[in-house]
Structures are given as C-alpha cells and as structure tokens.
mmCIF file of N, CA and C in Angstrom:
data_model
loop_
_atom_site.group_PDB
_atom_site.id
_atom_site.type_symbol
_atom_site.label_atom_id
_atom_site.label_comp_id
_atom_site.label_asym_id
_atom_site.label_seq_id
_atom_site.Cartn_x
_atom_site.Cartn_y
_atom_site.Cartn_z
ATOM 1 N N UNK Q 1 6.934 -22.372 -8.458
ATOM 2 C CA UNK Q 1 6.288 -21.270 -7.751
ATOM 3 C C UNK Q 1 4.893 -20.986 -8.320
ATOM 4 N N UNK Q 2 4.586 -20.795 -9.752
ATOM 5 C CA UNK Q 2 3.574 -20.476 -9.917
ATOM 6 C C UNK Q 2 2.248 -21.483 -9.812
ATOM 7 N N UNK Q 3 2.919 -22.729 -9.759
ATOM 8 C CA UNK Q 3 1.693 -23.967 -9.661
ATOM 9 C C UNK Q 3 1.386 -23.679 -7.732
ATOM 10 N N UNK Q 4 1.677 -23.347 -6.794
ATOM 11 C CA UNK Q 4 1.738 -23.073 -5.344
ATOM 12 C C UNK Q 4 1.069 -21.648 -5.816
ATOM 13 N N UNK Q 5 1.399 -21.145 -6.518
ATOM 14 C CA UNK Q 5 0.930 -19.472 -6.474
ATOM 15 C C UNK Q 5 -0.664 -19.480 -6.861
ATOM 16 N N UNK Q 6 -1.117 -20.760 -7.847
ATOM 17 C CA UNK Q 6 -2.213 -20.633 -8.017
ATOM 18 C C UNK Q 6 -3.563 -21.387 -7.477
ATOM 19 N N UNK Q 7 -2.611 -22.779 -6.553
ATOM 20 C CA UNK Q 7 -3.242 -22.764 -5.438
ATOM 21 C C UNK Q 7 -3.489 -22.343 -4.737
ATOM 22 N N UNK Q 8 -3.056 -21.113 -4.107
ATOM 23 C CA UNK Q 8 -2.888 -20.520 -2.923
ATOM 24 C C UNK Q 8 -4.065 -19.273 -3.382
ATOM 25 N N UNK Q 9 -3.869 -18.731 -4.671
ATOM 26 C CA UNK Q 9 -4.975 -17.481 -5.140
ATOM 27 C C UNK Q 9 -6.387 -18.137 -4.912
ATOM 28 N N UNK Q 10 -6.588 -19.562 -5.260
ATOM 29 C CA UNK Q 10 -7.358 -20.169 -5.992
ATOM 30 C C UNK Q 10 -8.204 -20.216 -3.726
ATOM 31 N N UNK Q 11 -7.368 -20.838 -3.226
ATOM 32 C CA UNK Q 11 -7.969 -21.002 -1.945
ATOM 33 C C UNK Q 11 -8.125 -19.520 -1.307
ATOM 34 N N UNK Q 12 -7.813 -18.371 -1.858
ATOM 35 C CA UNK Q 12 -7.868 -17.456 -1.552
ATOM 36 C C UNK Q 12 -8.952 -16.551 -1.769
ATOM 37 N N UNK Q 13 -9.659 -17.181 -3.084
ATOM 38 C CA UNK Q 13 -10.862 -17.190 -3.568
ATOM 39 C C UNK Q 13 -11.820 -17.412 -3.051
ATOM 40 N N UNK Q 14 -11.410 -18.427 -2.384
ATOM 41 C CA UNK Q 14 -12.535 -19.750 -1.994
ATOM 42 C C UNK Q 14 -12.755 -18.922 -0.441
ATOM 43 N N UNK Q 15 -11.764 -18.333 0.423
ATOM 44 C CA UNK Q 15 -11.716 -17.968 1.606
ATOM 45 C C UNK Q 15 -12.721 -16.953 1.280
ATOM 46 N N UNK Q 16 -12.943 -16.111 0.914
ATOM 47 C CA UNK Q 16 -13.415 -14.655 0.153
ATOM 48 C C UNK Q 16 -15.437 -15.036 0.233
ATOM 49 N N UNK Q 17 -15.396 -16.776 0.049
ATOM 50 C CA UNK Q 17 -17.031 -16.753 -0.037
ATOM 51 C C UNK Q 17 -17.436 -17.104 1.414
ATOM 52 N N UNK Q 18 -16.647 -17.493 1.876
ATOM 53 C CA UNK Q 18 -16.513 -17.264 3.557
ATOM 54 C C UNK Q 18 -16.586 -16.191 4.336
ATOM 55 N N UNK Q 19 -15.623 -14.989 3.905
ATOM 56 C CA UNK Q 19 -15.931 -13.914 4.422
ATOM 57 C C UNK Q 19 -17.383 -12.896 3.910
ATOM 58 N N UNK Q 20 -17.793 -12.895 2.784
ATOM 59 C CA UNK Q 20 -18.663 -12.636 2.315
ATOM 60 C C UNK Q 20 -20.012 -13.201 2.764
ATOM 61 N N UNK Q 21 -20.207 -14.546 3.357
ATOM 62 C CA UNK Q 21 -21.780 -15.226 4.344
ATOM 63 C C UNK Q 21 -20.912 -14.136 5.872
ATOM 64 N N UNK Q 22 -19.791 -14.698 6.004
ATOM 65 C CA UNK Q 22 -19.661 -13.816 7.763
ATOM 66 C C UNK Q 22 -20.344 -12.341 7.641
ATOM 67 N N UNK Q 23 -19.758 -11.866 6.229
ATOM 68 C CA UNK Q 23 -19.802 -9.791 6.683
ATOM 69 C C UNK Q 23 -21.462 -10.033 5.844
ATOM 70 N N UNK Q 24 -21.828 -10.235 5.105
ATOM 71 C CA UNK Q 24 -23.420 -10.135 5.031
ATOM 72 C C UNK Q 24 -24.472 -11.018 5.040
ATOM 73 N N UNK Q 25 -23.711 -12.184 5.891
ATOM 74 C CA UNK Q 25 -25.106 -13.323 6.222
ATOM 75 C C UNK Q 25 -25.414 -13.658 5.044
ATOM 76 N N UNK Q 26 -26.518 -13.324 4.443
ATOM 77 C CA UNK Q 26 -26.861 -13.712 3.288
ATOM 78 C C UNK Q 26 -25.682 -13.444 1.702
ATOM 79 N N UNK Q 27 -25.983 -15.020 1.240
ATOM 80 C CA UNK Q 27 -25.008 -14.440 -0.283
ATOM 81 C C UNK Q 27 -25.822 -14.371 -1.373
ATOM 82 N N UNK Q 28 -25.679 -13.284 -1.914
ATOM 83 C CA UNK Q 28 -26.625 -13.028 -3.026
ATOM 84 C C UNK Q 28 -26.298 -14.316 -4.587
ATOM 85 N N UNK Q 29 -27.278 -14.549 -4.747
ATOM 86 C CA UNK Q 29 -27.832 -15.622 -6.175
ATOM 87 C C UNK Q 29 -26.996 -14.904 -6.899
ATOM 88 N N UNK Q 30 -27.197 -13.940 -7.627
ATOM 89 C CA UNK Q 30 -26.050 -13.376 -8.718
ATOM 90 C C UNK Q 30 -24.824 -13.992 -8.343
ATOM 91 N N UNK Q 31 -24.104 -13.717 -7.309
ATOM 92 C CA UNK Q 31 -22.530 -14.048 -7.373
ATOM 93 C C UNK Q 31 -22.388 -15.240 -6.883
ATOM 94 N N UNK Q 32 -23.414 -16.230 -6.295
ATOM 95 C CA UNK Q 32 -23.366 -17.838 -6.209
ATOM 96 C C UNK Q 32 -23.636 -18.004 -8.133
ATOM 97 N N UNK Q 33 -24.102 -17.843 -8.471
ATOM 98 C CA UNK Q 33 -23.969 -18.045 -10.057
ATOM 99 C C UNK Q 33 -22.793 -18.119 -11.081
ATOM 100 N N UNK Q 34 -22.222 -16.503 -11.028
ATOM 101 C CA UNK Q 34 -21.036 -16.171 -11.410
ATOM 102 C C UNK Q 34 -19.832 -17.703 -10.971
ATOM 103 N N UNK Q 35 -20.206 -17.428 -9.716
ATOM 104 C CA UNK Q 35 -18.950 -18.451 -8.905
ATOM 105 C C UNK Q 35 -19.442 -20.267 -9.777
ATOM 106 N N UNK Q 36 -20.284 -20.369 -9.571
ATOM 107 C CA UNK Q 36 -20.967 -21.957 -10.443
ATOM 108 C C UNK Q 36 -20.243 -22.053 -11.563
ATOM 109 N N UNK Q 37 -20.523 -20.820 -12.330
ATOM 110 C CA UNK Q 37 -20.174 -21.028 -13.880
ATOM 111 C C UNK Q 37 -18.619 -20.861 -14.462
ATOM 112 N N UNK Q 38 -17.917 -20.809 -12.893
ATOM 113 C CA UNK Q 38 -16.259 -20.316 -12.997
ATOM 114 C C UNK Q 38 -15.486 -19.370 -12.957
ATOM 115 N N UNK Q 39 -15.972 -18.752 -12.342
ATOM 116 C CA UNK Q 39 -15.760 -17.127 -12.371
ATOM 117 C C UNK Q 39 -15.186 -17.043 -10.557
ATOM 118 N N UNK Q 40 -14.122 -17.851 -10.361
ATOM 119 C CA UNK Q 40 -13.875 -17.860 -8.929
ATOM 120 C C UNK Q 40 -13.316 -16.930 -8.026
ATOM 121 N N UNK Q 41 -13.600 -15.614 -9.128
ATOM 122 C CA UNK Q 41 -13.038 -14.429 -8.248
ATOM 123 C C UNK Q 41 -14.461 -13.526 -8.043
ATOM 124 N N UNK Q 42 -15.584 -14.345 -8.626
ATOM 125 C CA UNK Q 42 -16.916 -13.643 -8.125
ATOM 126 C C UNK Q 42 -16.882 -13.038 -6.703
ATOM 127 N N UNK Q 43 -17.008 -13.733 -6.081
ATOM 128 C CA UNK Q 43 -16.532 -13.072 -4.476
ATOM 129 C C UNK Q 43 -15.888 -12.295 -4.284
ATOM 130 N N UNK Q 44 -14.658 -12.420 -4.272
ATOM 131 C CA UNK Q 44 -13.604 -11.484 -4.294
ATOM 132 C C UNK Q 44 -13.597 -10.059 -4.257
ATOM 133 N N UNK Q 45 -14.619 -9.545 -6.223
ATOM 134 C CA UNK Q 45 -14.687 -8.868 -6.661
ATOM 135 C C UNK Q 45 -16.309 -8.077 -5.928
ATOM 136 N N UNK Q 46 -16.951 -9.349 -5.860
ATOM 137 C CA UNK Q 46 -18.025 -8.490 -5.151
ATOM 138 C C UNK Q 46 -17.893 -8.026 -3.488
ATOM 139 N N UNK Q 47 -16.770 -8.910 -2.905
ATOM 140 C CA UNK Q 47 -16.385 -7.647 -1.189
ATOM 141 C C UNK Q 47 -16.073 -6.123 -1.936
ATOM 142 N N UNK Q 48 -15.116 -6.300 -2.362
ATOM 143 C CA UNK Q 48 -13.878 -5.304 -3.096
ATOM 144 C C UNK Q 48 -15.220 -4.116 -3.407
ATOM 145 N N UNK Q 49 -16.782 -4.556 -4.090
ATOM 146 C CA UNK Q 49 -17.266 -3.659 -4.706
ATOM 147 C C UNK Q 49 -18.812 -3.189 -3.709
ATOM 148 N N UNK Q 50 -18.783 -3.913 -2.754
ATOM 149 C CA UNK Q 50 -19.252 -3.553 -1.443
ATOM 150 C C UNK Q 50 -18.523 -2.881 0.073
ATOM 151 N N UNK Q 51 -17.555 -3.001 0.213
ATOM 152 C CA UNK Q 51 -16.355 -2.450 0.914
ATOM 153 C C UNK Q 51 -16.946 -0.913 1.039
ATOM 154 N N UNK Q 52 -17.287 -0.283 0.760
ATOM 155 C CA UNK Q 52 -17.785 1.149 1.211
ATOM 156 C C UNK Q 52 -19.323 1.099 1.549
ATOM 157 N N UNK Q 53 -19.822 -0.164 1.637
ATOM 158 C CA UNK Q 53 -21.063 -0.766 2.171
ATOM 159 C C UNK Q 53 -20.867 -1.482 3.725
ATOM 160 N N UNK Q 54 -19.632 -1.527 3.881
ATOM 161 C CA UNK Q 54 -19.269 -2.149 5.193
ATOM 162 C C UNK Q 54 -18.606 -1.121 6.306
ATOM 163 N N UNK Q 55 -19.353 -0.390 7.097
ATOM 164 C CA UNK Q 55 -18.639 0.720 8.250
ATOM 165 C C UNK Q 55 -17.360 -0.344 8.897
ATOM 166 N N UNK Q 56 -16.232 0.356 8.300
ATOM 167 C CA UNK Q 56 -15.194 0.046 9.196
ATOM 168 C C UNK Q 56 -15.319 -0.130 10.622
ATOM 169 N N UNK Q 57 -15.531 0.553 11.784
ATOM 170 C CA UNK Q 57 -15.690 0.594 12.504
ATOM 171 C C UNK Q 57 -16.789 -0.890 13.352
ATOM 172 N N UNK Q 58 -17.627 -1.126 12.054
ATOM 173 C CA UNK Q 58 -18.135 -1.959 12.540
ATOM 174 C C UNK Q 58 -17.470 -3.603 12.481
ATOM 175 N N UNK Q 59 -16.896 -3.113 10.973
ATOM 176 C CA UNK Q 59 -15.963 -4.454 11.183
ATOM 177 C C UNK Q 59 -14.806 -4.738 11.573
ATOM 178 N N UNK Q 60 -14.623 -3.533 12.297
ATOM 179 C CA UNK Q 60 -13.441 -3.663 13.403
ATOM 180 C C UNK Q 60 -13.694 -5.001 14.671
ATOM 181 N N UNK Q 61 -14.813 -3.758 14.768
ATOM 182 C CA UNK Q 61 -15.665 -4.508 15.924
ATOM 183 C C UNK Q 61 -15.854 -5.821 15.984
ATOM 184 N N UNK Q 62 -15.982 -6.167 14.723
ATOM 185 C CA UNK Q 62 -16.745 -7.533 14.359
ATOM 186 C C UNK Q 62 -15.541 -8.511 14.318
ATOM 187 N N UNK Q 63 -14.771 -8.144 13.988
ATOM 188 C CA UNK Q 63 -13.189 -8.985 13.830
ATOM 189 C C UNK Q 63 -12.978 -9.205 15.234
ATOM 190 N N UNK Q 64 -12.869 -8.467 16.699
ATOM 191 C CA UNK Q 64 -12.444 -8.323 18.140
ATOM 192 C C UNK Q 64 -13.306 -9.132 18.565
ATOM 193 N N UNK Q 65 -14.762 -9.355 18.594
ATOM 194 C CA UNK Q 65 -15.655 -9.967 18.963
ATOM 195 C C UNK Q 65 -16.165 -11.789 18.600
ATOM 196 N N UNK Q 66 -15.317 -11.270 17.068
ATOM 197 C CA UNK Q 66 -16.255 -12.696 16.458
ATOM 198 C C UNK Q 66 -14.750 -13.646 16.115
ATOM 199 N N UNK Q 67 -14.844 -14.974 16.818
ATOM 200 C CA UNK Q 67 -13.388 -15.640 16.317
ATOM 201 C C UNK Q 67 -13.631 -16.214 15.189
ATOM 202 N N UNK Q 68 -14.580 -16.659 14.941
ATOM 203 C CA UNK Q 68 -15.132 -17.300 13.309
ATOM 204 C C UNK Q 68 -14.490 -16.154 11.949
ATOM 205 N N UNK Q 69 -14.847 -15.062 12.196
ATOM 206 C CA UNK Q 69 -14.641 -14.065 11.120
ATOM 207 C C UNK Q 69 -12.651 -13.933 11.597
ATOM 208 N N UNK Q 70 -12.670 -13.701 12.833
ATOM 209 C CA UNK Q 70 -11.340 -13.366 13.264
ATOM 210 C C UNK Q 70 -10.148 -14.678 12.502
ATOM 211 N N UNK Q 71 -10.874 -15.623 12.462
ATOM 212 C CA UNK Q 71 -10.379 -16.610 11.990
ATOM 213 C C UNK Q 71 -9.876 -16.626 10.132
ATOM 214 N N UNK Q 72 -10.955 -16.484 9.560
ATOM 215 C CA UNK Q 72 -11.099 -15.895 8.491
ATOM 216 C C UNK Q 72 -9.880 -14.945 7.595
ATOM 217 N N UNK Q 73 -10.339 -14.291 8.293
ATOM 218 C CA UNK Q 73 -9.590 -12.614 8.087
ATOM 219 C C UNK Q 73 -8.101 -13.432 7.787
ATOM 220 N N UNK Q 74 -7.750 -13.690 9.403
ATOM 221 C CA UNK Q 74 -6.159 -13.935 9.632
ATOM 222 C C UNK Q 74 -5.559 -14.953 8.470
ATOM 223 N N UNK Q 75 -6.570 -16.386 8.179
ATOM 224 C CA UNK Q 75 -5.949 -16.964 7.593
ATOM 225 C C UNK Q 75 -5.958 -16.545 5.943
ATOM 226 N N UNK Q 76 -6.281 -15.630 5.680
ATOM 227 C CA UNK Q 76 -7.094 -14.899 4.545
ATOM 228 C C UNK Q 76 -5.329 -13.751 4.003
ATOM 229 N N UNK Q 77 -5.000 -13.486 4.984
ATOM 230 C CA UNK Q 77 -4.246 -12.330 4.960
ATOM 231 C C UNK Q 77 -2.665 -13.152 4.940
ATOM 232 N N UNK Q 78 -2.577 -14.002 6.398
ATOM 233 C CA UNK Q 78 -1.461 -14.753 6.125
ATOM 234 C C UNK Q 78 -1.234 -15.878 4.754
ATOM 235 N N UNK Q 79 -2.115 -16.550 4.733
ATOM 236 C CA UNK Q 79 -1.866 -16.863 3.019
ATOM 237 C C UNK Q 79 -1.375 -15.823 1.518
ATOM 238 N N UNK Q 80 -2.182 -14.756 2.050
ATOM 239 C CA UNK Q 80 -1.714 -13.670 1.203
ATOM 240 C C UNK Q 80 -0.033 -13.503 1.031
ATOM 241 N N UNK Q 81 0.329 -13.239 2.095
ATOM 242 C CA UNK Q 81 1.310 -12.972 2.410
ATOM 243 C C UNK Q 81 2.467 -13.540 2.284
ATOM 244 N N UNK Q 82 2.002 -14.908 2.529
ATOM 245 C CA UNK Q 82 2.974 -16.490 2.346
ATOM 246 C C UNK Q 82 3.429 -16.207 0.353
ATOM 247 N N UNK Q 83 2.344 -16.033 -0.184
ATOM 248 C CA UNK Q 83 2.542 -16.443 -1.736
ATOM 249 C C UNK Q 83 3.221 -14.939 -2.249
ATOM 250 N N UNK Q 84 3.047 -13.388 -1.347
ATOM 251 C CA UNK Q 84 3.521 -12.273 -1.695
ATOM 252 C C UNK Q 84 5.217 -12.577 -1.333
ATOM 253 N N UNK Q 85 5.740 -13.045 -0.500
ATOM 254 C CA UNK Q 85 6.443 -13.126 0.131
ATOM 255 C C UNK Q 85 7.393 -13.890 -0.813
ATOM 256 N N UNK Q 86 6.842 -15.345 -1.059
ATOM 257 C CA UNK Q 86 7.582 -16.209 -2.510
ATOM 258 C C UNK Q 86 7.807 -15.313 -3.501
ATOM 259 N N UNK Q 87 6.630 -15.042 -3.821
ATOM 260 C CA UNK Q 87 7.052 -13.777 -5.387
ATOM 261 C C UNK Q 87 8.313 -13.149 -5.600
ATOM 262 N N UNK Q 88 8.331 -11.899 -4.040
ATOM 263 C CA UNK Q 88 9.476 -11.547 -3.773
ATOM 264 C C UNK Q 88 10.494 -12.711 -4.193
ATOM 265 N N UNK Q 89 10.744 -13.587 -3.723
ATOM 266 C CA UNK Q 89 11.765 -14.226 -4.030
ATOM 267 C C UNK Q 89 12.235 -14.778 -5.047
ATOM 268 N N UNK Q 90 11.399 -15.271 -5.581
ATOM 269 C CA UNK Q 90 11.066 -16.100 -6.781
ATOM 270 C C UNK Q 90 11.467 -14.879 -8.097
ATOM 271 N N UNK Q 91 11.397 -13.414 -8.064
ATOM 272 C CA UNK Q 91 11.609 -12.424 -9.101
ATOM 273 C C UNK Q 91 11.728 -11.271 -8.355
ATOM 274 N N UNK Q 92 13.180 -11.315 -8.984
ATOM 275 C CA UNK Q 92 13.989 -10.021 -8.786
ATOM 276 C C UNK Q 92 13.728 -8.831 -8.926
ATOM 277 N N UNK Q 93 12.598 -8.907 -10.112
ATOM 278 C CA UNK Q 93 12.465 -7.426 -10.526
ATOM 279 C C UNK Q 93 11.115 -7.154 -9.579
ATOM 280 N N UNK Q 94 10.418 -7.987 -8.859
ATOM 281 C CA UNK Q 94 9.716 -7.739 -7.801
ATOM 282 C C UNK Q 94 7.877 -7.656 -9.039
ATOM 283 N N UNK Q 95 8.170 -8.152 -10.528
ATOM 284 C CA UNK Q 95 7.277 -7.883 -11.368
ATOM 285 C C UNK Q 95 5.755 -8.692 -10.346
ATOM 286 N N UNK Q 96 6.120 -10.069 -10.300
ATOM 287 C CA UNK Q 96 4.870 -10.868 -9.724
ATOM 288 C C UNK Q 96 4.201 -9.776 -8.373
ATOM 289 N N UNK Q 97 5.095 -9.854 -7.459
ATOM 290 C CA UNK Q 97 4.838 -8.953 -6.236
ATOM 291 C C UNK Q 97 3.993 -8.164 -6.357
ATOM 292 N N UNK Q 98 4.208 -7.200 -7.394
ATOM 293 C CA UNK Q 98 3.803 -6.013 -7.859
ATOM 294 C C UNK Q 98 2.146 -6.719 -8.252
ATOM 295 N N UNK Q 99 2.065 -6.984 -9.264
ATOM 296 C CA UNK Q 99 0.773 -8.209 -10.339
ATOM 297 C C UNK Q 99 0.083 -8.940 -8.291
ATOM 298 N N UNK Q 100 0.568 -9.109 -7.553
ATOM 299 C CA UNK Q 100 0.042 -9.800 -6.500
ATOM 300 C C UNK Q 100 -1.013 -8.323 -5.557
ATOM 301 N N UNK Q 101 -0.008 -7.335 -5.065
ATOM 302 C CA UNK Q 101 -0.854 -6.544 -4.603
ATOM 303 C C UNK Q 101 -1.705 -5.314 -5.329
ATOM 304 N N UNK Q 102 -1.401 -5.525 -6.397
ATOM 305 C CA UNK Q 102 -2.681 -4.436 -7.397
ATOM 306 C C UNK Q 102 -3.408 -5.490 -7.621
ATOM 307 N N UNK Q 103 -3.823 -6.702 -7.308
ATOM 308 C CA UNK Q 103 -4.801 -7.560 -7.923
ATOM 309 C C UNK Q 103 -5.871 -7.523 -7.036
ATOM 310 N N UNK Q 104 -7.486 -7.837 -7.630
ATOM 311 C CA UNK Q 104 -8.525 -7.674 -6.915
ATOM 312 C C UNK Q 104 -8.159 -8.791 -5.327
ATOM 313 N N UNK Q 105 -7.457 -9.575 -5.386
ATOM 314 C CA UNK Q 105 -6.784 -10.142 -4.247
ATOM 315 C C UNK Q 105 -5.722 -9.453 -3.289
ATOM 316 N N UNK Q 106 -5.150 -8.437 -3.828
ATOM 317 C CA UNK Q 106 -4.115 -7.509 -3.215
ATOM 318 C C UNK Q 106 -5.148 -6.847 -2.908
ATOM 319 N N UNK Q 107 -6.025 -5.928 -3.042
ATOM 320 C CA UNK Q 107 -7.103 -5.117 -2.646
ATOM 321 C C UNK Q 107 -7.495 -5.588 -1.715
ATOM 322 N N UNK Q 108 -8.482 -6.443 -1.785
ATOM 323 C CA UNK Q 108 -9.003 -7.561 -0.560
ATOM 324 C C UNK Q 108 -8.537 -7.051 0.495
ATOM 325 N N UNK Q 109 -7.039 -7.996 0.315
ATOM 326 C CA UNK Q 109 -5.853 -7.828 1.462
ATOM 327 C C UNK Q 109 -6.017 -7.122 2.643
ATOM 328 N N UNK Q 110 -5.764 -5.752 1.537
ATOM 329 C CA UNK Q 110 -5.868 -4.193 2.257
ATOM 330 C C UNK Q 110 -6.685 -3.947 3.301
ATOM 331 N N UNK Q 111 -8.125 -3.811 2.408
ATOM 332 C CA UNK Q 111 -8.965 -3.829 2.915
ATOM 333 C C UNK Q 111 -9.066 -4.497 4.246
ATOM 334 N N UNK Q 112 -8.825 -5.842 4.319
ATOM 335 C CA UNK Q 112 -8.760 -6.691 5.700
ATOM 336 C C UNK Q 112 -7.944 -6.416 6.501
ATOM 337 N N UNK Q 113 -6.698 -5.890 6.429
ATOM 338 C CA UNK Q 113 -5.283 -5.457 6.834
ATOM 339 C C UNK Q 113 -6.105 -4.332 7.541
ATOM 340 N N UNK Q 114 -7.017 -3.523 7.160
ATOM 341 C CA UNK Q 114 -7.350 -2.119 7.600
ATOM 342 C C UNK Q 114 -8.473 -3.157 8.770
ATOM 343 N N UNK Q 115 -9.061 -3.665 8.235
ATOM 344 C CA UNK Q 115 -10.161 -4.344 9.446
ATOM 345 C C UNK Q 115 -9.594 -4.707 10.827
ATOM 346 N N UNK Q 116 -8.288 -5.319 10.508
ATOM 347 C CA UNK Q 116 -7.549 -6.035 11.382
ATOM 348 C C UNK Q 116 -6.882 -5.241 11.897
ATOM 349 N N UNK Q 117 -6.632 -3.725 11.641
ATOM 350 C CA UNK Q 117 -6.001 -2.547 12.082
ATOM 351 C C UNK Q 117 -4.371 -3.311 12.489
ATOM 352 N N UNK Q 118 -3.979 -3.257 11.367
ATOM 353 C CA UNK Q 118 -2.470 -3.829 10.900
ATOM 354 C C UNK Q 118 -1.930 -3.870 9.100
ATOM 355 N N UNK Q 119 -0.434 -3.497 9.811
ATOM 356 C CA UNK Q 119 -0.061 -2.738 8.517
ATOM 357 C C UNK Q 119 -0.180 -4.175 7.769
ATOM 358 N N UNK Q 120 -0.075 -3.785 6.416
ATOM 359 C CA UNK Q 120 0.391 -4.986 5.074
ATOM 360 C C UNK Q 120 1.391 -4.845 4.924
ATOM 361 N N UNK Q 121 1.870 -6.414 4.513
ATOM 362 C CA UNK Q 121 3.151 -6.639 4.309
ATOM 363 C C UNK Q 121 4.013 -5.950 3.366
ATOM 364 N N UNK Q 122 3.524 -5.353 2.647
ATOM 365 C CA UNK Q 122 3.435 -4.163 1.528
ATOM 366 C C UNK Q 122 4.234 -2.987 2.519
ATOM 367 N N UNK Q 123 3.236 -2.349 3.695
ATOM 368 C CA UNK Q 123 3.896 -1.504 4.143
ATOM 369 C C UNK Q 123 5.133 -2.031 4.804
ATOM 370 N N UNK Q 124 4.844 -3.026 5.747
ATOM 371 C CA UNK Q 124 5.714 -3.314 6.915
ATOM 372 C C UNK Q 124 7.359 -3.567 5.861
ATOM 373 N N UNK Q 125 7.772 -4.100 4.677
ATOM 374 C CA UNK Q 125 8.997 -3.900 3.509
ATOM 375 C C UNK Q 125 9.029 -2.778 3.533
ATOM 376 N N UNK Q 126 8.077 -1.926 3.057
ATOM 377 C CA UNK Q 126 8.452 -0.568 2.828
ATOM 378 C C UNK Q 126 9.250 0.667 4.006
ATOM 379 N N UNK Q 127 8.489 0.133 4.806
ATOM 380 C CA UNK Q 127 9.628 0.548 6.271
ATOM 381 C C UNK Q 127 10.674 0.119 6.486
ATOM 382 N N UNK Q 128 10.604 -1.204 6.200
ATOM 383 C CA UNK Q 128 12.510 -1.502 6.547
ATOM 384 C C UNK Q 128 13.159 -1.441 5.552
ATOM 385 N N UNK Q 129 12.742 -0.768 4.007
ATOM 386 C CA UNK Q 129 13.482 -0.506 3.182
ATOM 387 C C UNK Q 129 13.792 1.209 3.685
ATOM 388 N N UNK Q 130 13.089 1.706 4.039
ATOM 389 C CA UNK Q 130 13.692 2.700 4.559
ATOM 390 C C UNK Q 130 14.548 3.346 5.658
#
C-alpha cells in the first residue's frame, strides 16, 4: 500500500503544477525552483497559500466552462480518493486516512471538492456513518 500510496501523492503533486498554469496562467520562478530542487509539494503548498486569492465563484465558473481545468480538478480529486479510500482499508485505526486528509494534499482536495461544488469523500463516510 504505501509504495501505490506514494505514487499516487507523488502524481498528485505533479497534477497540482497543472492546476496552478490553468488557475493563474503564469507560474511563478520561485515555486518552478523550489519544485527543480525537490521540493515536489512546491505547488501544492503554493495553491493551498493562494486559495483566498482565487474568487470561488469564479472558479466555479471556470471548472463548468473550461474541460481542460474540468479535467484536472476531477482527475486530481478522484485519485485522491482512490489512495484515501485504500488507507481506509489498509488501517483500522483509520491513522493513514486521517495523515491523508489533514495533509497539504487533503487541503487541496477540499478546496477543489468546494470548486467542483461536491461533497469529499471525507464528508460523503461521514453521512453514512451516521
């Protein structure tokens, strides 16, 4: 599980510098740097720390309109989900799961989950546990 778990973060990373040219066209030199020198959650961390730089509304919009980004997003979220989903299984005490959606990659998620105006898999368990 965890050798799949860290492929899957690792392309999850990689998806993140994708969405980052879609939502601001230009990618800033600082975090093409960071990312060069190995730091493959540069991206990641820099949506996560621009995210209140991005009007929801607009990237609502932008998700309905644009299939490139729409594309993105989805496969961005369902991968998420695929490796949240193993965790669950893979540990009982739900520890990884947990380590999966507090991570600057569980954030992400969210965030996109809210773009895509659809619950996370996070919530959608939490309802049928109730």
């Amino acid at each position: 599980f965890m050798a799949s778990a860290k492929f899957v973060l690792e392309s999850l990373h990689s998806l993140s510098v994708d969405l980052t040219r879609m939502m601001e066209g230009d990618v800033k030199e600082k975090v093409w740097k960071l990312y060069q020198k190995g730091d493959i959650a540069a991206f990641t961390k820099h949506l996560l720390e621009m995210k209140d730089q991005f009007p929801m509304p607009k990237m609502q919009e932008k998700y309905g309109a644009d299939n490139e980004f729409r594309t993105y997003v989805n496969r961005f979220m369902r991968q998420f989900e695929e490796v949240y989903e193993q965790a669950l299984e893979n540990d009982h005490g739900d520890l990884l799961a947990g380590i999966f959606s507090s991570s600057d990659i569980g954030a992400l998620y969210h965030v996109l989950c809210e773009i895509a105006e659809r619950k996370s898999v996070m919530e959608k368990m939490g309802a049928q546990a109730a």
